[in-house]
Amino acid sequence: MSAKTIGIIGGGQLGRMLAMAAARLNFRTIILEPQADCPAAQVANEQIAAAYDDATALAELAKLCDVVTYEFENVPVSAAEELASRVAVYPPPKALEMAQDRLTEKQFINGCGIPTARFHAVDSQAGLEKALSDFGGQGVLKTRRLGYDGKGQRVYRSVADSPEGGYAALGNVPLILESFVSFEREISIIAARAIDGTVACYDPAENVHRNGILHTSTLPSGISEKTAAAAREAAEKILTALGYVGVIGIEFFVLADGSLIANEMAPRVHNSGHWTEAACVISQFEQHIRAVAGLPLGNPRRHSDCVMTNLIGDDILALPEWLRLDDTLVHLYGKTEARPGRKMGHVTTLAHGA
Ligand code: AMP
């Protein structure tokens, strides 16, 4: 049985965890990533050190791999499409296209019959003022592209927050103003779709953010079974509409009445799904590898309650304490420098009784 090779575009911690899961199922992995000694390449078979849209590197990746996937959503769509003409690329480039721009993402999600916050595209200062007045002076202004971990955002809480200079402050780029959602909690669902169309959903996690970055994911979340079913139904609609293959992460706001407002989707494994490696037999990483390699999906059942905590920047200094805790899985990303806001690792502590 000769080992098949999976190409992974992007060399961060998500690629690292995908490569580790792939190795356990006898797959070889090749990472396309410009940065040397990146977290993923430390545990993969090979690295092609080049930009994500380098034509020569993409041709080489297509030649060497049986299937190519990616670990982040900002892979240029043209590069993914070019690659898809030579080798199987999962998730499909269309998923990248929909997720890269918050405007097309919301239009797509609404088109699936799933509610989002109300929104206006904002392309000028005058446009910002008009959009804000439509939302009573409240809203969250975001860059349409390349925002992550709360970066490229500005919150307007009331008419007292002057919109002056707001458009330029986010860099004179295309923006979106979302209506401000008064949510009770934030959840996410990690779901997978296989090549044959089978869908498997993990339990929704309840997420707490600090400074715009995910801090903890807790299972079970405090939502009702009805709300959980709505999250699964939304995930299935999105996956089916995209003809998706692989794992997706979808974030929602939960309102006081239990209804869901979709916030965003990530066409990849997701930070709020890291708990699955400790509390499920099949992690989101293995599930993604199974899906893109055409293997049967694993059962996403959760065997334990748990809390996943991100280790951001100096949080890593508490490592000795985490290592002393029972039923706690520590996962580090191989990054040497603990800069503020940088994800260094995560820990998942099990609380038995699921
Ligand atoms: P995002 O980058 O879209 O995930 O936003 C980061 C965080 O900002 C979310 O997890 C929420 O806590 C908050 N947020 C984003 N959009 C909204 C919104 N429309 N209304 C209220 N809070 C929001």
Coordinates of N, CA and C in Angstrom, one line a residue, residues 43 261 306 309:
V43 N 6.7 19.2 11.3 CA 6.1 17.9 11.5 C 5.7 17.2 10.2
I261 N -27.8 33.8 14.7 CA -27.4 34.8 13.7 C -26.0 34.3 13.3
C306 N -15.6 19.3 28.3 CA -14.2 19.9 28.3 C -14.2 21.4 28.1
T309 N -8.5 26.0 26.2 CA -8.0 27.4 26.5 C -6.8 27.7 25.6

